[in-house]
Structure formats: C-alpha cells, structure tokens
Short mmCIF file of C-alpha atoms in Angstrom, two decimals:
data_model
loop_
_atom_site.label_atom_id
_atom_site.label_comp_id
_atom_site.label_asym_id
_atom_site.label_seq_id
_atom_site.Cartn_x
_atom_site.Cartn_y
_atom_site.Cartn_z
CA UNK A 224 0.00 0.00 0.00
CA UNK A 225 1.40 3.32 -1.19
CA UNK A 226 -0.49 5.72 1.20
CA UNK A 227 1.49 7.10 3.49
CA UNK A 228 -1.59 7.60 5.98
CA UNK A 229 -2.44 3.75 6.48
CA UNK A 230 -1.64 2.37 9.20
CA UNK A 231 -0.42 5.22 11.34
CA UNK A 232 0.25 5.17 14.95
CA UNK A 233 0.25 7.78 17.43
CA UNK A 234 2.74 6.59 19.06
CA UNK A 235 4.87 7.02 16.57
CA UNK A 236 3.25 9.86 15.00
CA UNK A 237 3.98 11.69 18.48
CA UNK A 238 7.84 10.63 18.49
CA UNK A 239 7.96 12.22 14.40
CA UNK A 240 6.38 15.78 15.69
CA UNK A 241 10.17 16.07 17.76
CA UNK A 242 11.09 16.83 13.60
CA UNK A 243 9.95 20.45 14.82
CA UNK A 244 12.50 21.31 17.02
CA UNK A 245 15.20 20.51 13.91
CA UNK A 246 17.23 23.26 13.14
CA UNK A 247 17.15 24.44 10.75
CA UNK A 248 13.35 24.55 9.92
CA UNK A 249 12.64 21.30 7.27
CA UNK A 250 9.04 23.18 6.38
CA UNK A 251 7.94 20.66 3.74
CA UNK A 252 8.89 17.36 6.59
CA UNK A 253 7.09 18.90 8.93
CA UNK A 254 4.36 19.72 6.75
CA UNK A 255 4.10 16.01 6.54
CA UNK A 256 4.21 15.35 9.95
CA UNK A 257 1.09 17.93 11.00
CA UNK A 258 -0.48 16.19 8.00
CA UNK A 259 -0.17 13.14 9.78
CA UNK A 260 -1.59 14.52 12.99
CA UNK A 261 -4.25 15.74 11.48
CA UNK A 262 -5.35 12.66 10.05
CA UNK A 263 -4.89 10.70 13.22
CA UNK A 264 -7.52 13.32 14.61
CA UNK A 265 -9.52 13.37 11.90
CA UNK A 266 -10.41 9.56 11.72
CA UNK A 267 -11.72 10.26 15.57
CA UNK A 268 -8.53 8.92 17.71
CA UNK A 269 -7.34 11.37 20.38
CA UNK A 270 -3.95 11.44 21.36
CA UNK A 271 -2.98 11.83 25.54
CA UNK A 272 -2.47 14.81 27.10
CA UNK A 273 1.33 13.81 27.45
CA UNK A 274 1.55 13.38 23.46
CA UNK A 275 -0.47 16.59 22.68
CA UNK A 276 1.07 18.51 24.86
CA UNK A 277 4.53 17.83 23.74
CA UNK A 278 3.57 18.28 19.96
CA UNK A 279 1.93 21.54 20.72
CA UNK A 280 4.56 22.76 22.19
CA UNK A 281 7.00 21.69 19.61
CA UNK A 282 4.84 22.83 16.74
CA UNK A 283 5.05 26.50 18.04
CA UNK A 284 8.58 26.83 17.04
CA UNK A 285 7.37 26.38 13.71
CA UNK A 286 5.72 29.82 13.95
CA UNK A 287 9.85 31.50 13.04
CA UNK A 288 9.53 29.85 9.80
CA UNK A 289 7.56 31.88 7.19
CA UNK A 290 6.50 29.08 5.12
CA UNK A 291 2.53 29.69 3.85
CA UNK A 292 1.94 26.32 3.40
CA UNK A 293 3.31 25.16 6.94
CA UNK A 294 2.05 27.97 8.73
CA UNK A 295 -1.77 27.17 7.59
CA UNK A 296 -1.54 23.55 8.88
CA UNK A 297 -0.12 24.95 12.09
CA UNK A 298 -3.53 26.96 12.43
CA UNK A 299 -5.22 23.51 11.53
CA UNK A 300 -3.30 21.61 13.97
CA UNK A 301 -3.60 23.91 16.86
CA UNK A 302 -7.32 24.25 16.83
CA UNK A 303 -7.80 20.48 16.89
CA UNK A 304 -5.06 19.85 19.18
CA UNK A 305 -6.00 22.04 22.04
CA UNK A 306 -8.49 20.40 23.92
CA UNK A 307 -6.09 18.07 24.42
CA UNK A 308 -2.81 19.36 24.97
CA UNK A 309 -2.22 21.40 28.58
CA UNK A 310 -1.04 25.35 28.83
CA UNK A 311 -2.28 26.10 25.26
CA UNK A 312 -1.59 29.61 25.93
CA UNK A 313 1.67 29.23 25.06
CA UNK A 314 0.86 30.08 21.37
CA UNK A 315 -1.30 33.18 21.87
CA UNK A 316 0.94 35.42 21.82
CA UNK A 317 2.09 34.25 18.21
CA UNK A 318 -1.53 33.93 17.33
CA UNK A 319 -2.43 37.65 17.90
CA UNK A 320 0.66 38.53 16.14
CA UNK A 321 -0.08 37.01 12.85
CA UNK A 322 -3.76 38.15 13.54
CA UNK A 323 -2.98 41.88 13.80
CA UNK A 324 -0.36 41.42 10.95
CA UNK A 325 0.01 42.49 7.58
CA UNK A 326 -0.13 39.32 5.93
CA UNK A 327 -4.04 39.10 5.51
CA UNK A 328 -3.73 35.20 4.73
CA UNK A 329 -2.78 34.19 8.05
CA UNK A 330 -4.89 36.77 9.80
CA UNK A 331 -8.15 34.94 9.56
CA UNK A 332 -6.90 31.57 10.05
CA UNK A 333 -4.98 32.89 13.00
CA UNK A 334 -8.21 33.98 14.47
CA UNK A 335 -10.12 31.14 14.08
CA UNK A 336 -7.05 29.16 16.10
CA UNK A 337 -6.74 32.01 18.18
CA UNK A 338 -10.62 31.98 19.46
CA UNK A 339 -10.30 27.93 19.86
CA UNK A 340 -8.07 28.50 22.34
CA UNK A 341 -9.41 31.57 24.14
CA UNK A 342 -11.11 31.14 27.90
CA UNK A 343 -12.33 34.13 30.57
CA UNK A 344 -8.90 34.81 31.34
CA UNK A 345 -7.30 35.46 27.94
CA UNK A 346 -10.62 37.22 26.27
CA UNK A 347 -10.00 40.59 27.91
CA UNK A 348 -6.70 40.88 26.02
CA UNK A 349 -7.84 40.26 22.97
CA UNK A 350 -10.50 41.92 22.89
CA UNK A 351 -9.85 45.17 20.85
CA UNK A 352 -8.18 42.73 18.53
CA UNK A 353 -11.57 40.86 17.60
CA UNK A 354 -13.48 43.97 17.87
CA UNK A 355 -11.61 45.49 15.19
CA UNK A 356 -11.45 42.36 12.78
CA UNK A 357 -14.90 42.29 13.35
CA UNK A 358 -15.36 45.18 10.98
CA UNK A 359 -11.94 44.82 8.97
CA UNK A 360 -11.88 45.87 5.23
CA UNK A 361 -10.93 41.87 4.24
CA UNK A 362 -13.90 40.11 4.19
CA UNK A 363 -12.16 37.26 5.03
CA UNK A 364 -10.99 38.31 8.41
CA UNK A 365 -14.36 39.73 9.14
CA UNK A 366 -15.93 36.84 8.12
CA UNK A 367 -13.62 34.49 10.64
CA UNK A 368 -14.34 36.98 13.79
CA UNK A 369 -18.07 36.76 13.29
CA UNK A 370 -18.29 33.07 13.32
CA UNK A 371 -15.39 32.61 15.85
CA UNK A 372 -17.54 35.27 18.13
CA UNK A 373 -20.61 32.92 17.41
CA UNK A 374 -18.75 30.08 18.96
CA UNK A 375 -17.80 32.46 21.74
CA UNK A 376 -20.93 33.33 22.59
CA UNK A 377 -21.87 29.69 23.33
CA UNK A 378 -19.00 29.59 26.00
CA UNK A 379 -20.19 30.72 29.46
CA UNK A 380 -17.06 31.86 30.58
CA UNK A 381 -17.19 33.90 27.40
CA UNK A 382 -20.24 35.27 26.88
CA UNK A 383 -20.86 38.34 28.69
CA UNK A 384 -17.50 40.12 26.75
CA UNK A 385 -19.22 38.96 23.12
CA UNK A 386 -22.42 40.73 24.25
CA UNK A 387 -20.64 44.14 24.76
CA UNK A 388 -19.70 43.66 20.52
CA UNK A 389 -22.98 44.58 19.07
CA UNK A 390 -22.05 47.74 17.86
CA UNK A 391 -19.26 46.40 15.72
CA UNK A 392 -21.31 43.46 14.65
CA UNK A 393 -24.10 46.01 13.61
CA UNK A 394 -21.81 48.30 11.45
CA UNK A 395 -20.39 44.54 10.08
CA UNK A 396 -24.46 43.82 8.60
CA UNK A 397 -23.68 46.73 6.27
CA UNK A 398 -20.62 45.04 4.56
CA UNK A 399 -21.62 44.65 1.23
CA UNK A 400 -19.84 41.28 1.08
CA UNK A 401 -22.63 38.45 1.27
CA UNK A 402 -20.90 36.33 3.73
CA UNK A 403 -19.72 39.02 5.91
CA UNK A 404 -23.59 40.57 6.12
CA UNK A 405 -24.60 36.86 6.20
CA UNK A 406 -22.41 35.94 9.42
CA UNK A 407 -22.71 39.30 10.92
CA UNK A 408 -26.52 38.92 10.62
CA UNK A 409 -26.46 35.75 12.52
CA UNK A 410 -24.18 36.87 15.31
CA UNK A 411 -26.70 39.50 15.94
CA UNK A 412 -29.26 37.71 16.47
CA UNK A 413 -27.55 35.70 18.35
CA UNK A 414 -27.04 38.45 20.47
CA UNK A 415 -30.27 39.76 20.99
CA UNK A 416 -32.62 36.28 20.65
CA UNK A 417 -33.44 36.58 24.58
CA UNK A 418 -34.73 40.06 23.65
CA UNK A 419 -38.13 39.62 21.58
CA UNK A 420 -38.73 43.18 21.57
CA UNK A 421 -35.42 43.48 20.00
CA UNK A 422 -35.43 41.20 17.68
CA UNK A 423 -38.75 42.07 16.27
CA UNK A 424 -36.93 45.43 15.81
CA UNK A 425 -34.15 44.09 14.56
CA UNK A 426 -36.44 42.11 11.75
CA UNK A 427 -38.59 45.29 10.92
CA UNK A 428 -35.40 47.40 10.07
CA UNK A 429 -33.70 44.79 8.01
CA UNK A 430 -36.74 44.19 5.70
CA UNK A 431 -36.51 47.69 4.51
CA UNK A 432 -33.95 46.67 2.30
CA UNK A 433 -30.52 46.99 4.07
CA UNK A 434 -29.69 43.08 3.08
CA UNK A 435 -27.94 42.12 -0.26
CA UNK A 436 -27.15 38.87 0.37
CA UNK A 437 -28.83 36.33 -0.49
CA UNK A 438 -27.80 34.47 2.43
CA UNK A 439 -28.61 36.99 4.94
CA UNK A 440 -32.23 36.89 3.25
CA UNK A 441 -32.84 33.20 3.69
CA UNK A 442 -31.71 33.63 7.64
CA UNK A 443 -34.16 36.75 7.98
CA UNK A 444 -36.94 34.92 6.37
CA UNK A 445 -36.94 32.36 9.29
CA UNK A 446 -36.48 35.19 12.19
CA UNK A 447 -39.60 36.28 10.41
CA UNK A 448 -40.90 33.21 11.08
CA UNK A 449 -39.90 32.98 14.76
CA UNK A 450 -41.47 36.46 15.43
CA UNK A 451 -44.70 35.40 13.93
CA UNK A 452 -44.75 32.31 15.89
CA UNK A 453 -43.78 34.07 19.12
CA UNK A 454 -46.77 36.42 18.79
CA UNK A 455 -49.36 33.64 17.97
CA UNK A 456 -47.70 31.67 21.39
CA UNK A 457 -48.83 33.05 24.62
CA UNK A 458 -45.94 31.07 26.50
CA UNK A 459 -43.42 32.38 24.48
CA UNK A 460 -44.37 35.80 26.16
#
C-alpha cells in the first residue's frame, strides 16, 4: 500500500512531531508530519495529554519559519489539538501577532485558532483585537471573527465580553460582502434572541432593504418566522 496515511500510529506519530524542534526549519517534513496529525484526529482517535502537549509545544517553534503552506496547517493543527494538549496559551501570543499582521492570509486563520483556544482569562486581552477584525476591510478576516464570536458566545465563561460587541457586529451587517452581512446577521441575532422586543426590531429594520445577500435573506426569512410564531404563542411571552 502506497499511502502514506495507512496504518499510522500515534505513538509514533507523536515521536515524528520532535522533527519540529530541527534546526534548521525542514518546512515541507514537517508539513508532513502535522499532516499526519491531522489525520490521526480526523479519523476520531485522540492522542494523551502527554503526546499533545509535547507536539503543541514543539509545533510552536514552527511559527519562526515563514513558510505559507506550513504555517496554515499549524492553524489547523492547533485548533484540533488544544483540547487536548495542557497550557495552550503558550501560542497566543504568536496567534495575535499574525492576527494583527500584515499578511491578511494568516490573519483569519490565525483567528479562528486564536478563538479555539481563548477562555475568561485570555478574552479581555484580545478583545480590541476581535473587535476590530470584526469590521476589517478583508472580508475574510471579518468573516472568521463573526463566526469565531458565534462560537464564543456559546462559551459561558465567554459570553458576557461577546455581548458588549454589538455595535461592531451592527456596522459589520452593512458590509456589502454576502458572507460578511450573512455571518454578521447571525451573530446579531444571536445576540439579541433573549430580547423579543429586540429582535422584532431588529427584523422590521432589516426588511426595509438593508440586506444584499442572499444568504442573509434566507436567515431573515426564518427570524420572520420565529417572530410570527412568538406572537401567535402566549408562552413564548
């Protein structure tokens, strides 16, 4: 068999991540090696804390090498290895670096790690940060910190800080980029769904035209829907 993915063990797998702390920087063998990680993950194994750990800390050496192709399975890797690997802060300070950067094809991708990682201690500091990409001129980026503040907002120990974004999130439903209206659209409501007052008002000022996309139609259409049905319930009131 000529795939290099059969048969893999973590085990082994784990002892080939130590191909990170090389010097200098092989970025197409350790390409392979996250490759193989990922697909380890991906097939539903889970690798101990011990192995995860010691990978993840390895693999964030690999953030001095500027290699594209390296650097976006890095992203990859992080986000899936992190719930299993101990003192994933370690990498956040390389993740808001590459997400405040110039180099707008790591910045989303570094967000979407970034927010993976992020708990009640480490939102405060990167706040601003999110805030800001939240309304950036890529759509990309913009598009990342909507649905990475979506996932945020499901976190308890998040939650209250995402509710203090609406502002940015309601200057974002203007974007004329259909995803970026689409995703800001939802975070919104996901912000104010408690609220039926605000929601309804919410509804009624969006159906005066402000949406382009196509997307963002289909999604108002059902909070049409859910307003209609609220008013007809008397125990949704």
């Amino acid at each position: 068999d000529n795939n290099p993915f059969s048969n893999l063990e973590k085990a082994s797998v784990a002892q080939e991540s130590r191909i990170f702390n090389a010097t200098p920087i092989q970025p197409r063998k350790c390409c392979f090696v996250l490759s193989k990680i990922l697909y380890i993950i991906y097939q539903g194994d889970v690798f101990s804390t011990k192995e995860a750990t010691s990978a993840f800390f390895a693999m964030t050496r690999l953030f001095q090498h500027k290699d594209s192709s390296m650097r976006k399975l890095v992203y990859l890797t992080i986000k899936e290895l992190a719930p299993m690997a101990e003192d994933v802060i370690i990498v956040t300070s390389s993740l808001t670096k590459d997400m405040t950067g110039k180099e707008d094809s790591y910045r989303a991708s570094a967000i979407r790690a970034l927010c993976r990682i992020t708990d009640a201690t480490m939102i405060q500091a990167i706040e601003r940060y999110l805030k800001q990409s939240i309304v950036d001129r890529n759509p990309a980026v913009a598009s990342a910190a909507l649905v990475s503040s979506v996932h945020l907002l499901q976190q308890k120990a998040t939650f209250d800080v995402v509710k203090r974004w609406s502002n940015e999130v309601q200057e974002a439903i203007q974007n004329k980029n259909i995803m970026v209206q689409y995703h800001a659209l939802g975070l919104l409501y996901k912000l104010k769904e408690k609220d039926r007052l605000a929601v309804s008002k919410l509804v009624q000022t969006l159906m005066r035209g402000s949406v382009r996309s196509s997307y963002a139609t289909c999604l108002l259409i059902r909070f049409v829907k859910k307003c209609m049905e609220d008013d007809t319930d008397p125990s949704a009131r």
